[in-house]
Amino acid sequence: MEDAQRWSVTYTKHVKQKRKVYQDGFLELQSSRHKVMLLDEWDKLLESRFVKKDDLIKSGETLAFDCYLVDIGELCGGYKPASTLNQGKDGKVEEKSGSFYSSNSQNRKSAFGRGKGRVICLSPSQKMIRDFKKSEMNKFGSSPSYVDITKSSTT
């Protein structure tokens, strides 16, 4: 799984409807196995299939699964496939691949994400929200009328 690539995507179950409701997720391509996997934003596997010869998997393209329609967004640059090391009873180190969620986590936060140097891959809607919040903070935080109101109320 060392050759995996990961994109942030938006996907919908409404394949045939005119009005589609999209959700954020990820698309993971394992080129050695010629397999593509659709994951939700919590890295839960939704669907997987083998890549066809006519499939074009790159940013800006649309990919159709049996039950999902996927719009591919940006490539997550610093993504490394999920793998953890566990030591067995005999002292040998076993490698396990899979999710980093701890079994007792109720709020589904990633146990892997607690370390420093984590690469954050935001979905397109999360980027829009972040940019909107920044613009609102700049608009209201540095406004001259806002400064005048606070000065006049303190004097």
PDB file of C-alpha atoms in Angstrom:
ATOM      1  CA  MET A   1       0.000   0.000   0.000  1.00  0.00           C
ATOM      2  CA  GLU A   2       3.008   2.274  -0.268  1.00  0.00           C
ATOM      3  CA  ASP A   3       2.012   3.441  -3.735  1.00  0.00           C
ATOM      4  CA  ALA A   4      -1.392   4.797  -2.740  1.00  0.00           C
ATOM      5  CA  GLN A   5      -2.579   8.233  -3.836  1.00  0.00           C
ATOM      6  CA  ARG A   6      -5.372  10.125  -2.091  1.00  0.00           C
ATOM      7  CA  TRP A   7      -7.683  12.899  -3.295  1.00  0.00           C
ATOM      8  CA  SER A   8     -10.257  14.969  -1.456  1.00  0.00           C
ATOM      9  CA  VAL A   9     -13.608  14.482  -3.191  1.00  0.00           C
ATOM     10  CA  THR A  10     -17.290  15.269  -3.012  1.00  0.00           C
ATOM     11  CA  TYR A  11     -19.650  12.377  -3.604  1.00  0.00           C
ATOM     12  CA  THR A  12     -23.379  11.785  -3.825  1.00  0.00           C
ATOM     13  CA  LYS A  13     -25.744   8.840  -3.719  1.00  0.00           C
ATOM     14  CA  HIS A  14     -28.164  10.725  -5.973  1.00  0.00           C
ATOM     15  CA  VAL A  15     -26.774   9.420  -9.244  1.00  0.00           C
ATOM     16  CA  LYS A  16     -29.928   9.768 -11.366  1.00  0.00           C
ATOM     17  CA  GLN A  17     -31.703  12.691  -9.665  1.00  0.00           C
ATOM     18  CA  LYS A  18     -31.408  16.237 -10.976  1.00  0.00           C
ATOM     19  CA  ARG A  19     -30.952  17.692  -7.497  1.00  0.00           C
ATOM     20  CA  LYS A  20     -27.893  16.136  -5.912  1.00  0.00           C
ATOM     21  CA  VAL A  21     -26.747  16.456  -2.299  1.00  0.00           C
ATOM     22  CA  TYR A  22     -22.973  16.148  -2.036  1.00  0.00           C
ATOM     23  CA  GLN A  23     -20.866  15.049   0.919  1.00  0.00           C
ATOM     24  CA  ASP A  24     -17.138  15.292   1.562  1.00  0.00           C
ATOM     25  CA  GLY A  25     -14.842  12.313   1.393  1.00  0.00           C
ATOM     26  CA  PHE A  26     -11.644  10.867  -0.009  1.00  0.00           C
ATOM     27  CA  LEU A  27     -10.681   8.721  -2.965  1.00  0.00           C
ATOM     28  CA  GLU A  28      -7.725   6.395  -2.561  1.00  0.00           C
ATOM     29  CA  LEU A  29      -6.015   4.781  -5.543  1.00  0.00           C
ATOM     30  CA  GLN A  30      -3.728   1.798  -5.041  1.00  0.00           C
ATOM     31  CA  SER A  31      -1.926   1.592  -8.362  1.00  0.00           C
ATOM     32  CA  SER A  32      -0.176  -1.726  -7.659  1.00  0.00           C
ATOM     33  CA  ARG A  33      -3.533  -3.454  -7.105  1.00  0.00           C
ATOM     34  CA  HIS A  34      -5.389  -1.301  -9.682  1.00  0.00           C
ATOM     35  CA  LYS A  35      -8.040  -0.605  -7.052  1.00  0.00           C
ATOM     36  CA  VAL A  36      -9.852   2.611  -6.169  1.00  0.00           C
ATOM     37  CA  MET A  37     -11.657   3.112  -2.839  1.00  0.00           C
ATOM     38  CA  LEU A  38     -14.233   5.732  -1.868  1.00  0.00           C
ATOM     39  CA  LEU A  39     -13.998   6.792   1.789  1.00  0.00           C
ATOM     40  CA  ASP A  40     -16.177   9.164   3.784  1.00  0.00           C
ATOM     41  CA  GLU A  41     -14.657  12.041   5.780  1.00  0.00           C
ATOM     42  CA  TRP A  42     -14.005   9.687   8.734  1.00  0.00           C
ATOM     43  CA  ASP A  43     -12.080   7.229   6.489  1.00  0.00           C
ATOM     44  CA  LYS A  44     -14.892   4.681   6.534  1.00  0.00           C
ATOM     45  CA  LEU A  45     -14.919   2.603   3.346  1.00  0.00           C
ATOM     46  CA  LEU A  46     -18.059   3.262   1.314  1.00  0.00           C
ATOM     47  CA  GLU A  47     -17.269   1.392  -1.889  1.00  0.00           C
ATOM     48  CA  SER A  48     -14.305   0.032  -3.800  1.00  0.00           C
ATOM     49  CA  ARG A  49     -13.750  -1.321  -7.269  1.00  0.00           C
ATOM     50  CA  PHE A  50     -11.016  -2.119  -9.728  1.00  0.00           C
ATOM     51  CA  VAL A  51      -9.887   0.595 -12.118  1.00  0.00           C
ATOM     52  CA  LYS A  52     -11.024   0.204 -15.711  1.00  0.00           C
ATOM     53  CA  LYS A  53      -8.821   1.095 -18.666  1.00  0.00           C
ATOM     54  CA  ASP A  54     -11.019   4.043 -19.660  1.00  0.00           C
ATOM     55  CA  ASP A  55     -11.144   5.509 -16.110  1.00  0.00           C
ATOM     56  CA  LEU A  56      -9.330   8.830 -15.792  1.00  0.00           C
ATOM     57  CA  ILE A  57      -8.479   9.543 -12.164  1.00  0.00           C
ATOM     58  CA  LYS A  58      -7.173  13.083 -11.686  1.00  0.00           C
ATOM     59  CA  SER A  59      -8.326  16.380 -10.191  1.00  0.00           C
ATOM     60  CA  GLY A  60     -11.405  17.857 -11.838  1.00  0.00           C
ATOM     61  CA  GLU A  61     -12.705  14.570 -13.242  1.00  0.00           C
ATOM     62  CA  THR A  62     -15.897  12.690 -12.324  1.00  0.00           C
ATOM     63  CA  LEU A  63     -15.876   8.988 -11.481  1.00  0.00           C
ATOM     64  CA  ALA A  64     -18.960   6.765 -11.325  1.00  0.00           C
ATOM     65  CA  PHE A  65     -19.306   3.885  -8.881  1.00  0.00           C
ATOM     66  CA  ASP A  66     -22.308   1.545  -8.737  1.00  0.00           C
ATOM     67  CA  CYS A  67     -24.098   3.649  -6.096  1.00  0.00           C
ATOM     68  CA  TYR A  68     -22.054   6.872  -6.007  1.00  0.00           C
ATOM     69  CA  LEU A  69     -21.081   9.721  -8.293  1.00  0.00           C
ATOM     70  CA  VAL A  70     -17.698  11.204  -7.306  1.00  0.00           C
ATOM     71  CA  ASP A  71     -16.204  14.595  -8.232  1.00  0.00           C
ATOM     72  CA  ILE A  72     -12.442  14.415  -7.692  1.00  0.00           C
ATOM     73  CA  GLY A  73     -10.852  17.424  -5.987  1.00  0.00           C
ATOM     74  CA  GLU A  74      -7.252  18.133  -5.005  1.00  0.00           C
ATOM     75  CA  LEU A  75      -4.555  15.530  -4.484  1.00  0.00           C
ATOM     76  CA  CYS A  76      -3.560  15.233  -0.823  1.00  0.00           C
ATOM     77  CA  GLY A  77       0.187  15.818  -1.079  1.00  0.00           C
ATOM     78  CA  GLY A  78       1.670  14.470   2.158  1.00  0.00           C
ATOM     79  CA  TYR A  79      -0.565  11.429   2.451  1.00  0.00           C
ATOM     80  CA  LYS A  80       1.007   8.210   3.677  1.00  0.00           C
ATOM     81  CA  PRO A  81      -1.033   4.993   3.794  1.00  0.00           C
ATOM     82  CA  ALA A  82      -2.319   4.027   7.210  1.00  0.00           C
ATOM     83  CA  SER A  83      -0.209   1.419   8.953  1.00  0.00           C
ATOM     84  CA  THR A  84       0.578   0.765  12.595  1.00  0.00           C
ATOM     85  CA  LEU A  85       3.048  -1.555  14.235  1.00  0.00           C
ATOM     86  CA  ASN A  86       2.036  -3.990  16.975  1.00  0.00           C
ATOM     87  CA  GLN A  87       4.283  -6.318  18.893  1.00  0.00           C
ATOM     88  CA  GLY A  88       3.060  -9.886  19.288  1.00  0.00           C
ATOM     89  CA  LYS A  89       3.508 -12.253  22.254  1.00  0.00           C
ATOM     90  CA  ASP A  90       6.644 -13.784  20.769  1.00  0.00           C
ATOM     91  CA  GLY A  91       8.324 -10.365  20.467  1.00  0.00           C
ATOM     92  CA  LYS A  92       7.952 -10.082  16.685  1.00  0.00           C
ATOM     93  CA  VAL A  93       6.616  -6.874  15.227  1.00  0.00           C
ATOM     94  CA  GLU A  94       3.463  -7.242  13.159  1.00  0.00           C
ATOM     95  CA  GLU A  95       2.286  -4.591  10.735  1.00  0.00           C
ATOM     96  CA  LYS A  96      -1.417  -3.845  10.539  1.00  0.00           C
ATOM     97  CA  SER A  97      -3.042  -1.633   7.960  1.00  0.00           C
ATOM     98  CA  GLY A  98      -6.330   0.132   8.441  1.00  0.00           C
ATOM     99  CA  SER A  99      -8.058   2.874  10.316  1.00  0.00           C
ATOM    100  CA  PHE A 100      -6.446   4.825  13.120  1.00  0.00           C
ATOM    101  CA  TYR A 101      -9.623   5.122  15.156  1.00  0.00           C
ATOM    102  CA  SER A 102      -9.356   3.824  18.670  1.00  0.00           C
ATOM    103  CA  SER A 103     -12.035   1.320  19.608  1.00  0.00           C
ATOM    104  CA  ASN A 104     -13.295   3.347  22.576  1.00  0.00           C
ATOM    105  CA  SER A 105     -13.487   6.676  20.767  1.00  0.00           C
ATOM    106  CA  GLN A 106     -17.050   7.946  20.746  1.00  0.00           C
ATOM    107  CA  ASN A 107     -16.423  11.175  18.890  1.00  0.00           C
ATOM    108  CA  ARG A 108     -14.507   9.384  16.107  1.00  0.00           C
ATOM    109  CA  LYS A 109     -11.386  11.501  16.341  1.00  0.00           C
ATOM    110  CA  SER A 110      -8.319  10.031  14.748  1.00  0.00           C
ATOM    111  CA  ALA A 111      -5.833   8.526  17.194  1.00  0.00           C
ATOM    112  CA  PHE A 112      -3.114   9.148  14.590  1.00  0.00           C
ATOM    113  CA  GLY A 113      -3.796  12.884  14.347  1.00  0.00           C
ATOM    114  CA  ARG A 114      -2.629  13.658  17.876  1.00  0.00           C
ATOM    115  CA  GLY A 115       1.047  13.905  16.883  1.00  0.00           C
ATOM    116  CA  LYS A 116       2.831  16.948  15.521  1.00  0.00           C
ATOM    117  CA  GLY A 117       3.532  17.467  11.858  1.00  0.00           C
ATOM    118  CA  ARG A 118       0.188  16.129  10.662  1.00  0.00           C
ATOM    119  CA  VAL A 119      -0.766  17.018   7.114  1.00  0.00           C
ATOM    120  CA  ILE A 120      -4.347  18.284   6.963  1.00  0.00           C
ATOM    121  CA  CYS A 121      -6.232  17.551   3.776  1.00  0.00           C
ATOM    122  CA  LEU A 122      -9.354  19.710   3.670  1.00  0.00           C
ATOM    123  CA  SER A 123     -12.343  18.973   1.517  1.00  0.00           C
ATOM    124  CA  PRO A 124     -13.541  21.639  -0.922  1.00  0.00           C
ATOM    125  CA  SER A 125     -16.443  22.664   1.316  1.00  0.00           C
ATOM    126  CA  GLN A 126     -14.154  22.893   4.357  1.00  0.00           C
ATOM    127  CA  LYS A 127     -11.833  25.175   2.361  1.00  0.00           C
ATOM    128  CA  MET A 128     -14.769  27.408   1.396  1.00  0.00           C
ATOM    129  CA  ILE A 129     -15.868  27.645   5.031  1.00  0.00           C
ATOM    130  CA  ARG A 130     -12.316  28.452   6.167  1.00  0.00           C
ATOM    131  CA  ASP A 131     -11.954  31.178   3.507  1.00  0.00           C
ATOM    132  CA  PHE A 132     -15.359  32.631   4.399  1.00  0.00           C
ATOM    133  CA  LYS A 133     -14.454  32.790   8.094  1.00  0.00           C
ATOM    134  CA  LYS A 134     -11.141  34.489   7.270  1.00  0.00           C
ATOM    135  CA  SER A 135     -12.857  37.094   5.104  1.00  0.00           C
ATOM    136  CA  GLU A 136     -15.471  37.755   7.793  1.00  0.00           C
ATOM    137  CA  MET A 137     -12.777  38.154  10.438  1.00  0.00           C
ATOM    138  CA  ASN A 138     -10.850  40.552   8.198  1.00  0.00           C
ATOM    139  CA  LYS A 139     -13.997  42.482   7.357  1.00  0.00           C
ATOM    140  CA  PHE A 140     -15.222  42.906  10.926  1.00  0.00           C
ATOM    141  CA  GLY A 141     -11.935  42.678  12.818  1.00  0.00           C
ATOM    142  CA  SER A 142     -10.124  45.529  11.051  1.00  0.00           C
ATOM    143  CA  SER A 143     -13.080  47.771  10.214  1.00  0.00           C
ATOM    144  CA  PRO A 144     -12.549  51.463  11.204  1.00  0.00           C
ATOM    145  CA  SER A 145     -16.184  51.812  12.340  1.00  0.00           C
ATOM    146  CA  TYR A 146     -15.726  48.814  14.616  1.00  0.00           C
ATOM    147  CA  VAL A 147     -12.708  50.476  16.272  1.00  0.00           C
ATOM    148  CA  ASP A 148     -14.601  53.790  16.700  1.00  0.00           C
ATOM    149  CA  ILE A 149     -17.540  52.059  18.398  1.00  0.00           C
ATOM    150  CA  THR A 150     -15.339  50.367  20.977  1.00  0.00           C
ATOM    151  CA  LYS A 151     -13.408  53.585  21.685  1.00  0.00           C
ATOM    152  CA  SER A 152     -16.559  55.672  22.124  1.00  0.00           C
ATOM    153  CA  SER A 153     -18.165  53.139  24.459  1.00  0.00           C
ATOM    154  CA  THR A 154     -15.125  53.034  26.789  1.00  0.00           C
ATOM    155  CA  THR A 155     -14.781  56.838  27.157  1.00  0.00           C
TER     156      THR A 155
END
